[in-house]
Amino acid sequence: MSLANTPEPASFPEAIIETRGLVAHYGKREILHGVDFSVRRGEIMVIMGGSGSGKTTLLRHLLGLNRPTAGSIRILGHDLSCITRKALYKLRREMGVAFQGGALFSSMSVAENVQLPLREHTRLDDNTIRIMTRMKLEVVNLSGFENLMPAELSGGMTKRVALARAVIMDPKLLFFDEPSAGLDPVVSAELDELIISLRNAMNMTIVVVTHELDSAFKIADRIAILDTGTVLASGTADEIRHSNDERVQNMLHRKAREEIVDADEYLKRLTEKTH
């Protein structure tokens, strides 16, 4: 069991994502403070944490959208801190991303949205692309909806179209940002089942960023909890549930954090110059 202040092993034999001492800044503000994080091949890893915990920043670094200030990120054997643009472009073909809001192109039909990665990155003929599109839409239970436009879709359908597009090229890695956000409990549960089915059917490794506790504990093989830019706890669902860390239990039971304010420090912040 790996909990707060307990480092994970230096390397897992089947780890396909590893960050070591990851430090990230936005301007002068340090967001991630030496994050150690691993994802094993074939598992569903859930990243949790409150607003401002560093979840989105970590995800952006795992996708190669930001370079770390310090530390290392290795994905599928590639060091993202020094990877070339050409190599990163090639690596991203092995990674699928389903964004929080779906990020569908409103002027394109469902089929056209799903096909986009194939048309951008392959030279497959139109008939093969159509067949692959239908197959992936069938996987996400949207067979027959190819000609609908994004404006005609429900929230759950939009998420599933985004998921079909993310897996159209059979990636080794799938990143899913807030899959349950804005969905009712029934649709959310269906999407959870779909994520598990995809992992099992396509033998993918899946990283899910979410703040939904029910969803996290249902789908996760392991959970990592971020708090103010550090890994507060990581482990299986049972290990997280039984964590002795008060901050973990406060999050699980939705208890507000009690912040102790130093009066002198507070006055200093109010009166210091900002330039």
PDB file of N, CA and C in Angstrom, residues 213 240-241 243 246-256:
ATOM      1  N   LEU A 213     -16.671  10.450  -6.678  1.00  0.00           N
ATOM      2  CA  LEU A 213     -16.220   9.350  -5.829  1.00  0.00           C
ATOM      3  C   LEU A 213     -16.803   8.004  -6.239  1.00  0.00           C
ATOM      4  N   ILE A 240      -7.318   3.180  -0.258  1.00  0.00           N
ATOM      5  CA  ILE A 240      -7.712   4.588  -0.129  1.00  0.00           C
ATOM      6  C   ILE A 240      -8.852   4.730   0.879  1.00  0.00           C
ATOM      7  N   ARG A 241      -9.836   3.850   0.810  1.00  0.00           N
ATOM      8  CA  ARG A 241     -10.958   3.908   1.759  1.00  0.00           C
ATOM      9  C   ARG A 241     -10.488   3.816   3.204  1.00  0.00           C
ATOM     10  N   SER A 243      -7.481   4.598   4.394  1.00  0.00           N
ATOM     11  CA  SER A 243      -6.334   5.451   4.683  1.00  0.00           C
ATOM     12  C   SER A 243      -6.494   6.113   6.056  1.00  0.00           C
ATOM     13  N   GLU A 246      -6.057  12.028   7.572  1.00  0.00           N
ATOM     14  CA  GLU A 246      -7.281  12.785   7.824  1.00  0.00           C
ATOM     15  C   GLU A 246      -7.752  13.539   6.592  1.00  0.00           C
ATOM     16  N   ARG A 247      -6.801  14.031   5.790  1.00  0.00           N
ATOM     17  CA  ARG A 247      -7.183  14.782   4.594  1.00  0.00           C
ATOM     18  C   ARG A 247      -7.869  13.882   3.572  1.00  0.00           C
ATOM     19  N   VAL A 248      -7.406  12.642   3.466  1.00  0.00           N
ATOM     20  CA  VAL A 248      -8.051  11.692   2.565  1.00  0.00           C
ATOM     21  C   VAL A 248      -9.470  11.408   3.039  1.00  0.00           C
ATOM     22  N   GLN A 249      -9.643  11.155   4.320  1.00  0.00           N
ATOM     23  CA  GLN A 249     -10.965  10.862   4.855  1.00  0.00           C
ATOM     24  C   GLN A 249     -11.898  12.066   4.745  1.00  0.00           C
ATOM     25  N   ASN A 250     -11.358  13.269   4.916  1.00  0.00           N
ATOM     26  CA  ASN A 250     -12.179  14.470   4.736  1.00  0.00           C
ATOM     27  C   ASN A 250     -12.706  14.559   3.311  1.00  0.00           C
ATOM     28  N   MET A 251     -11.851  14.219   2.330  1.00  0.00           N
ATOM     29  CA  MET A 251     -12.285  14.267   0.941  1.00  0.00           C
ATOM     30  C   MET A 251     -13.337  13.200   0.659  1.00  0.00           C
ATOM     31  N   LEU A 252     -13.111  11.992   1.180  1.00  0.00           N
ATOM     32  CA  LEU A 252     -14.050  10.904   0.934  1.00  0.00           C
ATOM     33  C   LEU A 252     -15.403  11.165   1.573  1.00  0.00           C
ATOM     34  N   HIS A 253     -15.410  11.880   2.699  1.00  0.00           N
ATOM     35  CA  HIS A 253     -16.665  12.162   3.400  1.00  0.00           C
ATOM     36  C   HIS A 253     -17.127  13.605   3.200  1.00  0.00           C
ATOM     37  N   ARG A 254     -16.486  14.267   2.225  1.00  0.00           N
ATOM     38  CA  ARG A 254     -16.875  15.625   1.822  1.00  0.00           C
ATOM     39  C   ARG A 254     -16.904  16.599   2.998  1.00  0.00           C
ATOM     40  N   LYS A 255     -15.872  16.520   3.828  1.00  0.00           N
ATOM     41  CA  LYS A 255     -15.745  17.460   4.931  1.00  0.00           C
ATOM     42  C   LYS A 255     -14.879  18.640   4.511  1.00  0.00           C
ATOM     43  N   ALA A 256     -15.309  19.825   4.854  1.00  0.00           N
ATOM     44  CA  ALA A 256     -14.548  21.015   4.503  1.00  0.00           C
ATOM     45  C   ALA A 256     -13.234  21.043   5.261  1.00  0.00           C
TER      46      ALA A 256
END
